[in-house]
Amino acid sequence: MLHRPKDQMKRPRVENRATCGICRAAPFDGLIRIRRKYFGRLIIFDPPSDAAYSPPRKFARQGRSAPAQTAQTKLRLPTADDGPSVTRLIASCPPLDVNSAYCNLLQCTHFAQSCIIAERAGTITGWVSSYRPPSEPDSFFVWQVAVAPEARGQRLAARMIEALLARPAAEGVTALITTVTNDNRASWSLFEGLASRWGASLSKSPLFHQDTHFAGAHATEWLARIGPLPRTAPQPIDQGELAT
């Protein structure tokens, strides 16, 4: 805050109020609200002649500018062209296992109907791969869920899964299954939240053991099962755009 000796502090004229304070472009009413909120009282002064606008502190501290108009996130089918971006996204989301680029290409093509892309401003920010196991066709197995750091905290993972369950490829599914390691709290929170939202139970049991199946190189994968799923599938939302 800028202080001046009392004998130098002059209240500006009414017609100049729009140019007073830290931000010269701010209207006077807005200035009152800001000063009352942060300082408890209104202090108005003439800015120095070289004063310039700077972003709000919460953005300046993080080295970013104030956000512009809210972008839109589109949920869509993957294509072969998405393969490299999917590989990079998965690599940026530990502790997810990084599959081969060829594996991701097959998911984007052979399994496109049971996989989903979240795209924002031309950048892929979310990915879910899944399929219906041939030996258990009434279940929907979620293989990997990846959300870019900048898109987290917006229920994007849950919305992608619900969009998948609304597709014709998931018709007749009665349970959602996945495997999760015990220490992956983000994944457990996601699937516990979905079970609660759907009013379904969630059970867990060890499936692939650390020593028996991974030779000690990977933590035990627990099978999580959510079901029975609601008779009415979530409304399809992957054909349009979602504000985030």
PDB file of C-alpha atoms in Angstrom:
ATOM      1  CA  MET A   1       0.000   0.000   0.000  1.00  0.00           C
ATOM      2  CA  LEU A   2       1.276   3.482  -0.839  1.00  0.00           C
ATOM      3  CA  HIS A   3       1.371   5.968   2.063  1.00  0.00           C
ATOM      4  CA  ARG A   4       1.736   9.710   1.927  1.00  0.00           C
ATOM      5  CA  PRO A   5       2.096  12.283   4.687  1.00  0.00           C
ATOM      6  CA  LYS A   6      -1.290  13.475   5.848  1.00  0.00           C
ATOM      7  CA  ASP A   7      -0.642  16.979   4.577  1.00  0.00           C
ATOM      8  CA  GLN A   8      -0.026  15.593   1.069  1.00  0.00           C
ATOM      9  CA  MET A   9      -2.941  13.164   0.914  1.00  0.00           C
ATOM     10  CA  LYS A  10      -5.794  14.681  -1.023  1.00  0.00           C
ATOM     11  CA  ARG A  11      -9.045  13.081  -1.950  1.00  0.00           C
ATOM     12  CA  PRO A  12      -9.398  13.238  -5.752  1.00  0.00           C
ATOM     13  CA  ARG A  13     -12.243  15.000  -7.382  1.00  0.00           C
ATOM     14  CA  VAL A  14     -15.345  12.961  -8.262  1.00  0.00           C
ATOM     15  CA  GLU A  15     -14.727  13.287 -11.979  1.00  0.00           C
ATOM     16  CA  ASN A  16     -11.275  11.714 -11.592  1.00  0.00           C
ATOM     17  CA  ARG A  17     -12.300   8.726  -9.495  1.00  0.00           C
ATOM     18  CA  ALA A  18     -12.204   6.351 -12.444  1.00  0.00           C
ATOM     19  CA  THR A  19      -8.424   6.894 -12.677  1.00  0.00           C
ATOM     20  CA  CYS A  20      -7.615   6.502  -8.972  1.00  0.00           C
ATOM     21  CA  GLY A  21      -5.966   3.614  -7.186  1.00  0.00           C
ATOM     22  CA  ILE A  22      -3.664   0.802  -8.266  1.00  0.00           C
ATOM     23  CA  CYS A  23      -5.604  -0.132 -11.388  1.00  0.00           C
ATOM     24  CA  ARG A  24      -6.359   2.966 -13.409  1.00  0.00           C
ATOM     25  CA  ALA A  25      -8.794   1.089 -15.641  1.00  0.00           C
ATOM     26  CA  ALA A  26     -10.998  -0.061 -12.761  1.00  0.00           C
ATOM     27  CA  PRO A  27     -14.296   1.794 -12.172  1.00  0.00           C
ATOM     28  CA  PHE A  28     -14.646   3.642  -8.880  1.00  0.00           C
ATOM     29  CA  ASP A  29     -17.357   1.304  -7.538  1.00  0.00           C
ATOM     30  CA  GLY A  30     -15.103  -1.679  -8.197  1.00  0.00           C
ATOM     31  CA  LEU A  31     -12.265   0.079  -6.378  1.00  0.00           C
ATOM     32  CA  ILE A  32     -14.455   0.507  -3.288  1.00  0.00           C
ATOM     33  CA  ARG A  33     -15.302  -3.183  -3.231  1.00  0.00           C
ATOM     34  CA  ILE A  34     -11.673  -4.233  -3.571  1.00  0.00           C
ATOM     35  CA  ARG A  35     -10.376  -1.892  -0.878  1.00  0.00           C
ATOM     36  CA  ARG A  36     -13.114  -2.866   1.576  1.00  0.00           C
ATOM     37  CA  LYS A  37     -12.531  -6.539   1.011  1.00  0.00           C
ATOM     38  CA  TYR A  38      -8.791  -6.519   1.604  1.00  0.00           C
ATOM     39  CA  PHE A  39      -8.109  -3.529   3.826  1.00  0.00           C
ATOM     40  CA  GLY A  40     -11.371  -2.947   5.658  1.00  0.00           C
ATOM     41  CA  ARG A  41     -11.471   0.724   4.643  1.00  0.00           C
ATOM     42  CA  LEU A  42     -11.236   2.779   1.495  1.00  0.00           C
ATOM     43  CA  ILE A  43      -7.995   4.602   0.782  1.00  0.00           C
ATOM     44  CA  ILE A  44      -7.831   6.540  -2.449  1.00  0.00           C
ATOM     45  CA  PHE A  45      -4.817   8.289  -3.861  1.00  0.00           C
ATOM     46  CA  ASP A  46      -3.546   9.653  -7.120  1.00  0.00           C
ATOM     47  CA  PRO A  47      -1.341   7.028  -8.804  1.00  0.00           C
ATOM     48  CA  PRO A  48       2.180   7.950  -9.925  1.00  0.00           C
ATOM     49  CA  SER A  49       2.406   9.144 -13.482  1.00  0.00           C
ATOM     50  CA  ASP A  50       4.219   5.953 -14.522  1.00  0.00           C
ATOM     51  CA  ALA A  51       1.759   3.591 -12.798  1.00  0.00           C
ATOM     52  CA  ALA A  52       0.773   0.560 -14.846  1.00  0.00           C
ATOM     53  CA  TYR A  53      -1.742  -2.233 -14.413  1.00  0.00           C
ATOM     54  CA  SER A  54      -0.475  -5.553 -13.067  1.00  0.00           C
ATOM     55  CA  PRO A  55      -2.464  -8.835 -12.812  1.00  0.00           C
ATOM     56  CA  PRO A  56      -4.133  -9.781  -9.506  1.00  0.00           C
ATOM     57  CA  ARG A  57      -1.705 -11.263  -6.981  1.00  0.00           C
ATOM     58  CA  LYS A  58      -3.135 -14.778  -7.153  1.00  0.00           C
ATOM     59  CA  PHE A  59      -2.136 -14.923 -10.839  1.00  0.00           C
ATOM     60  CA  ALA A  60       1.096 -12.973 -10.554  1.00  0.00           C
ATOM     61  CA  ARG A  61       2.424 -15.309  -7.842  1.00  0.00           C
ATOM     62  CA  GLN A  62       2.008 -18.262 -10.183  1.00  0.00           C
ATOM     63  CA  GLY A  63       3.515 -16.508 -13.179  1.00  0.00           C
ATOM     64  CA  ARG A  64       0.331 -16.551 -15.213  1.00  0.00           C
ATOM     65  CA  SER A  65      -2.043 -13.976 -16.575  1.00  0.00           C
ATOM     66  CA  ALA A  66      -5.667 -13.650 -15.568  1.00  0.00           C
ATOM     67  CA  PRO A  67      -7.798 -16.207 -17.441  1.00  0.00           C
ATOM     68  CA  ALA A  68      -9.640 -15.182 -20.550  1.00  0.00           C
ATOM     69  CA  GLN A  69     -13.009 -16.557 -21.580  1.00  0.00           C
ATOM     70  CA  THR A  70     -13.613 -20.122 -20.379  1.00  0.00           C
ATOM     71  CA  ALA A  71     -12.473 -22.674 -22.941  1.00  0.00           C
ATOM     72  CA  GLN A  72     -14.528 -25.676 -23.947  1.00  0.00           C
ATOM     73  CA  THR A  73     -13.639 -29.339 -23.465  1.00  0.00           C
ATOM     74  CA  LYS A  74     -14.863 -31.765 -26.101  1.00  0.00           C
ATOM     75  CA  LEU A  75     -15.219 -35.501 -25.446  1.00  0.00           C
ATOM     76  CA  ARG A  76     -14.822 -37.574 -28.598  1.00  0.00           C
ATOM     77  CA  LEU A  77     -13.736 -40.853 -30.164  1.00  0.00           C
ATOM     78  CA  PRO A  78      -9.978 -41.337 -30.573  1.00  0.00           C
ATOM     79  CA  THR A  79      -8.304 -41.792 -33.955  1.00  0.00           C
ATOM     80  CA  ALA A  80      -4.921 -43.116 -35.039  1.00  0.00           C
ATOM     81  CA  ASP A  81      -3.629 -39.541 -35.218  1.00  0.00           C
ATOM     82  CA  ASP A  82      -4.177 -39.222 -31.453  1.00  0.00           C
ATOM     83  CA  GLY A  83      -1.751 -42.046 -30.667  1.00  0.00           C
ATOM     84  CA  PRO A  84       1.395 -39.945 -30.065  1.00  0.00           C
ATOM     85  CA  SER A  85      -0.484 -37.404 -27.922  1.00  0.00           C
ATOM     86  CA  VAL A  86      -2.031 -40.183 -25.844  1.00  0.00           C
ATOM     87  CA  THR A  87       1.414 -41.702 -25.286  1.00  0.00           C
ATOM     88  CA  ARG A  88       2.784 -38.346 -24.096  1.00  0.00           C
ATOM     89  CA  LEU A  89      -0.208 -37.730 -21.833  1.00  0.00           C
ATOM     90  CA  ILE A  90       0.116 -41.124 -20.141  1.00  0.00           C
ATOM     91  CA  ALA A  91       3.856 -40.546 -19.632  1.00  0.00           C
ATOM     92  CA  SER A  92       3.045 -37.265 -17.846  1.00  0.00           C
ATOM     93  CA  CYS A  93       0.650 -38.958 -15.414  1.00  0.00           C
ATOM     94  CA  PRO A  94       2.603 -41.196 -13.025  1.00  0.00           C
ATOM     95  CA  PRO A  95       2.097 -43.766 -11.580  1.00  0.00           C
ATOM     96  CA  LEU A  96       0.382 -44.941 -14.789  1.00  0.00           C
ATOM     97  CA  ASP A  97       2.287 -47.630 -16.666  1.00  0.00           C
ATOM     98  CA  VAL A  98       3.679 -46.335 -19.946  1.00  0.00           C
ATOM     99  CA  ASN A  99       2.540 -48.737 -22.650  1.00  0.00           C
ATOM    100  CA  SER A 100       4.168 -48.968 -26.050  1.00  0.00           C
ATOM    101  CA  ALA A 101       3.187 -46.445 -28.695  1.00  0.00           C
ATOM    102  CA  TYR A 102       1.872 -49.348 -30.758  1.00  0.00           C
ATOM    103  CA  CYS A 103      -0.416 -50.442 -27.912  1.00  0.00           C
ATOM    104  CA  ASN A 104      -1.870 -46.945 -27.685  1.00  0.00           C
ATOM    105  CA  LEU A 105      -2.401 -46.873 -31.459  1.00  0.00           C
ATOM    106  CA  LEU A 106      -4.372 -50.114 -31.271  1.00  0.00           C
ATOM    107  CA  GLN A 107      -6.507 -48.677 -28.488  1.00  0.00           C
ATOM    108  CA  CYS A 108      -7.193 -45.567 -30.580  1.00  0.00           C
ATOM    109  CA  THR A 109      -8.294 -47.684 -33.552  1.00  0.00           C
ATOM    110  CA  HIS A 110      -9.384 -51.253 -32.741  1.00  0.00           C
ATOM    111  CA  PHE A 111     -10.891 -50.175 -29.400  1.00  0.00           C
ATOM    112  CA  ALA A 112     -11.989 -46.650 -30.344  1.00  0.00           C
ATOM    113  CA  GLN A 113     -15.627 -47.283 -29.412  1.00  0.00           C
ATOM    114  CA  SER A 114     -14.639 -48.080 -25.827  1.00  0.00           C
ATOM    115  CA  CYS A 115     -11.987 -45.363 -25.453  1.00  0.00           C
ATOM    116  CA  ILE A 116     -12.436 -41.615 -25.155  1.00  0.00           C
ATOM    117  CA  ILE A 117     -10.456 -38.416 -25.674  1.00  0.00           C
ATOM    118  CA  ALA A 118     -10.945 -35.095 -23.874  1.00  0.00           C
ATOM    119  CA  GLU A 119      -9.702 -32.200 -25.973  1.00  0.00           C
ATOM    120  CA  ARG A 120      -9.451 -28.536 -25.090  1.00  0.00           C
ATOM    121  CA  ALA A 121      -8.283 -25.833 -27.483  1.00  0.00           C
ATOM    122  CA  GLY A 122      -6.697 -28.464 -29.707  1.00  0.00           C
ATOM    123  CA  THR A 123      -4.793 -30.139 -26.855  1.00  0.00           C
ATOM    124  CA  ILE A 124      -5.614 -33.588 -25.477  1.00  0.00           C
ATOM    125  CA  THR A 125      -6.187 -33.200 -21.739  1.00  0.00           C
ATOM    126  CA  GLY A 126      -7.863 -36.500 -20.900  1.00  0.00           C
ATOM    127  CA  TRP A 127      -7.866 -40.154 -21.925  1.00  0.00           C
ATOM    128  CA  VAL A 128      -9.689 -43.277 -20.797  1.00  0.00           C
ATOM    129  CA  SER A 129      -9.049 -46.698 -22.320  1.00  0.00           C
ATOM    130  CA  SER A 130     -11.446 -49.548 -21.649  1.00  0.00           C
ATOM    131  CA  TYR A 131     -13.058 -52.649 -23.157  1.00  0.00           C
ATOM    132  CA  ARG A 132     -15.519 -55.449 -22.443  1.00  0.00           C
ATOM    133  CA  PRO A 133     -13.625 -58.625 -21.451  1.00  0.00           C
ATOM    134  CA  PRO A 134     -14.599 -61.493 -23.797  1.00  0.00           C
ATOM    135  CA  SER A 135     -14.968 -63.833 -20.804  1.00  0.00           C
ATOM    136  CA  GLU A 136     -17.157 -61.324 -18.932  1.00  0.00           C
ATOM    137  CA  PRO A 137     -19.086 -59.315 -21.547  1.00  0.00           C
ATOM    138  CA  ASP A 138     -21.524 -57.816 -19.033  1.00  0.00           C
ATOM    139  CA  SER A 139     -18.632 -55.945 -17.383  1.00  0.00           C
ATOM    140  CA  PHE A 140     -16.843 -52.818 -18.579  1.00  0.00           C
ATOM    141  CA  PHE A 141     -13.121 -52.871 -17.765  1.00  0.00           C
ATOM    142  CA  VAL A 142     -11.441 -49.468 -17.352  1.00  0.00           C
ATOM    143  CA  TRP A 143      -7.787 -49.918 -18.268  1.00  0.00           C
ATOM    144  CA  GLN A 144      -6.216 -46.472 -17.846  1.00  0.00           C
ATOM    145  CA  VAL A 145      -7.428 -43.015 -16.849  1.00  0.00           C
ATOM    146  CA  ALA A 146      -5.144 -40.066 -17.588  1.00  0.00           C
ATOM    147  CA  VAL A 147      -5.921 -36.395 -16.971  1.00  0.00           C
ATOM    148  CA  ALA A 148      -3.431 -33.606 -17.651  1.00  0.00           C
ATOM    149  CA  PRO A 149      -2.432 -31.591 -14.545  1.00  0.00           C
ATOM    150  CA  GLU A 150      -4.092 -28.419 -15.840  1.00  0.00           C
ATOM    151  CA  ALA A 151      -7.437 -30.223 -16.278  1.00  0.00           C
ATOM    152  CA  ARG A 152      -7.652 -31.864 -12.865  1.00  0.00           C
ATOM    153  CA  GLY A 153     -10.178 -30.984 -10.173  1.00  0.00           C
ATOM    154  CA  GLN A 154     -13.033 -30.626 -12.689  1.00  0.00           C
ATOM    155  CA  ARG A 155     -14.524 -34.166 -12.571  1.00  0.00           C
ATOM    156  CA  LEU A 156     -13.164 -34.748 -16.063  1.00  0.00           C
ATOM    157  CA  ALA A 157     -12.215 -38.383 -15.372  1.00  0.00           C
ATOM    158  CA  ALA A 158     -15.690 -39.174 -14.031  1.00  0.00           C
ATOM    159  CA  ARG A 159     -17.381 -37.453 -16.970  1.00  0.00           C
ATOM    160  CA  MET A 160     -15.295 -39.399 -19.473  1.00  0.00           C
ATOM    161  CA  ILE A 161     -16.238 -42.708 -17.844  1.00  0.00           C
ATOM    162  CA  GLU A 162     -19.923 -41.777 -17.730  1.00  0.00           C
ATOM    163  CA  ALA A 163     -19.767 -40.764 -21.396  1.00  0.00           C
ATOM    164  CA  LEU A 164     -18.287 -44.164 -22.252  1.00  0.00           C
ATOM    165  CA  LEU A 165     -21.055 -45.982 -20.385  1.00  0.00           C
ATOM    166  CA  ALA A 166     -23.632 -44.013 -22.377  1.00  0.00           C
ATOM    167  CA  ARG A 167     -22.285 -45.271 -25.704  1.00  0.00           C
ATOM    168  CA  PRO A 168     -23.860 -48.183 -27.609  1.00  0.00           C
ATOM    169  CA  ALA A 169     -20.617 -50.113 -27.010  1.00  0.00           C
ATOM    170  CA  ALA A 170     -21.538 -50.317 -23.313  1.00  0.00           C
ATOM    171  CA  GLU A 171     -25.154 -51.414 -23.787  1.00  0.00           C
ATOM    172  CA  GLY A 172     -26.108 -54.205 -21.388  1.00  0.00           C
ATOM    173  CA  VAL A 173     -23.178 -53.604 -19.044  1.00  0.00           C
ATOM    174  CA  THR A 174     -24.050 -54.330 -15.406  1.00  0.00           C
ATOM    175  CA  ALA A 175     -20.704 -53.708 -13.697  1.00  0.00           C
ATOM    176  CA  LEU A 176     -17.657 -51.504 -14.045  1.00  0.00           C
ATOM    177  CA  ILE A 177     -14.349 -53.146 -13.162  1.00  0.00           C
ATOM    178  CA  THR A 178     -10.760 -51.945 -12.979  1.00  0.00           C
ATOM    179  CA  THR A 179      -7.488 -52.750 -11.248  1.00  0.00           C
ATOM    180  CA  VAL A 180      -5.771 -50.330  -8.877  1.00  0.00           C
ATOM    181  CA  THR A 181      -2.722 -50.532  -6.632  1.00  0.00           C
ATOM    182  CA  ASN A 182      -3.343 -49.851  -2.957  1.00  0.00           C
ATOM    183  CA  ASP A 183      -1.291 -46.655  -2.936  1.00  0.00           C
ATOM    184  CA  ASN A 184      -3.082 -45.000  -5.874  1.00  0.00           C
ATOM    185  CA  ARG A 185      -5.362 -42.771  -3.828  1.00  0.00           C
ATOM    186  CA  ALA A 186      -6.445 -40.667  -6.814  1.00  0.00           C
ATOM    187  CA  SER A 187      -7.883 -43.714  -8.580  1.00  0.00           C
ATOM    188  CA  TRP A 188      -9.585 -45.028  -5.448  1.00  0.00           C
ATOM    189  CA  SER A 189     -11.175 -41.622  -4.879  1.00  0.00           C
ATOM    190  CA  LEU A 190     -12.423 -41.590  -8.471  1.00  0.00           C
ATOM    191  CA  PHE A 191     -14.063 -45.021  -8.339  1.00  0.00           C
ATOM    192  CA  GLU A 192     -15.392 -44.589  -4.802  1.00  0.00           C
ATOM    193  CA  GLY A 193     -16.982 -41.343  -5.955  1.00  0.00           C
ATOM    194  CA  LEU A 194     -18.566 -43.019  -8.986  1.00  0.00           C
ATOM    195  CA  ALA A 195     -19.970 -45.839  -6.855  1.00  0.00           C
ATOM    196  CA  SER A 196     -21.488 -43.303  -4.474  1.00  0.00           C
ATOM    197  CA  ARG A 197     -22.900 -41.211  -7.333  1.00  0.00           C
ATOM    198  CA  TRP A 198     -24.505 -44.272  -8.934  1.00  0.00           C
ATOM    199  CA  GLY A 199     -25.779 -45.744  -5.666  1.00  0.00           C
ATOM    200  CA  ALA A 200     -23.809 -48.935  -6.316  1.00  0.00           C
ATOM    201  CA  SER A 201     -21.494 -50.950  -4.102  1.00  0.00           C
ATOM    202  CA  LEU A 202     -17.733 -51.157  -4.592  1.00  0.00           C
ATOM    203  CA  SER A 203     -15.848 -54.336  -3.742  1.00  0.00           C
ATOM    204  CA  LYS A 204     -12.128 -55.061  -3.974  1.00  0.00           C
ATOM    205  CA  SER A 205     -10.007 -58.207  -4.057  1.00  0.00           C
ATOM    206  CA  PRO A 206      -6.386 -58.934  -5.055  1.00  0.00           C
ATOM    207  CA  LEU A 207      -6.069 -59.946  -8.704  1.00  0.00           C
ATOM    208  CA  PHE A 208      -2.420 -59.790  -9.788  1.00  0.00           C
ATOM    209  CA  HIS A 209       0.040 -60.323  -6.923  1.00  0.00           C
ATOM    210  CA  GLN A 210       3.325 -58.499  -6.565  1.00  0.00           C
ATOM    211  CA  ASP A 211       5.464 -61.627  -6.145  1.00  0.00           C
ATOM    212  CA  THR A 212       3.471 -64.207  -8.082  1.00  0.00           C
ATOM    213  CA  HIS A 213       2.654 -62.187 -11.193  1.00  0.00           C
ATOM    214  CA  PHE A 214       5.137 -59.288 -11.205  1.00  0.00           C
ATOM    215  CA  ALA A 215       8.249 -60.962  -9.746  1.00  0.00           C
ATOM    216  CA  GLY A 216       8.367 -58.213  -7.131  1.00  0.00           C
ATOM    217  CA  ALA A 217       8.728 -55.437  -9.722  1.00  0.00           C
ATOM    218  CA  HIS A 218       5.196 -54.040  -9.393  1.00  0.00           C
ATOM    219  CA  ALA A 219       2.746 -53.572  -6.553  1.00  0.00           C
ATOM    220  CA  THR A 220      -0.249 -55.891  -6.280  1.00  0.00           C
ATOM    221  CA  GLU A 221      -3.150 -54.871  -8.515  1.00  0.00           C
ATOM    222  CA  TRP A 222      -6.522 -55.009  -6.756  1.00  0.00           C
ATOM    223  CA  LEU A 223      -9.683 -55.719  -8.713  1.00  0.00           C
ATOM    224  CA  ALA A 224     -12.312 -53.071  -7.979  1.00  0.00           C
ATOM    225  CA  ARG A 225     -15.881 -53.849  -9.007  1.00  0.00           C
ATOM    226  CA  ILE A 226     -18.762 -51.364  -9.027  1.00  0.00           C
ATOM    227  CA  GLY A 227     -22.212 -52.814  -9.461  1.00  0.00           C
ATOM    228  CA  PRO A 228     -24.893 -53.389 -10.179  1.00  0.00           C
ATOM    229  CA  LEU A 229     -24.937 -50.283 -12.346  1.00  0.00           C
ATOM    230  CA  PRO A 230     -28.110 -48.171 -12.690  1.00  0.00           C
ATOM    231  CA  ARG A 231     -30.582 -49.432 -15.270  1.00  0.00           C
ATOM    232  CA  THR A 232     -30.572 -46.022 -16.923  1.00  0.00           C
ATOM    233  CA  ALA A 233     -27.166 -45.128 -18.310  1.00  0.00           C
ATOM    234  CA  PRO A 234     -25.834 -41.583 -17.811  1.00  0.00           C
ATOM    235  CA  GLN A 235     -26.930 -39.166 -20.510  1.00  0.00           C
ATOM    236  CA  PRO A 236     -24.497 -39.178 -23.443  1.00  0.00           C
ATOM    237  CA  ILE A 237     -22.304 -36.104 -23.234  1.00  0.00           C
ATOM    238  CA  ASP A 238     -19.412 -36.957 -25.528  1.00  0.00           C
ATOM    239  CA  GLN A 239     -21.051 -35.706 -28.733  1.00  0.00           C
ATOM    240  CA  GLY A 240     -21.057 -32.051 -27.739  1.00  0.00           C
ATOM    241  CA  GLU A 241     -18.890 -29.676 -25.795  1.00  0.00           C
ATOM    242  CA  LEU A 242     -18.510 -29.221 -22.059  1.00  0.00           C
ATOM    243  CA  ALA A 243     -17.536 -25.999 -20.330  1.00  0.00           C
ATOM    244  CA  THR A 244     -14.735 -26.520 -17.832  1.00  0.00           C
TER     245      THR A 244
END
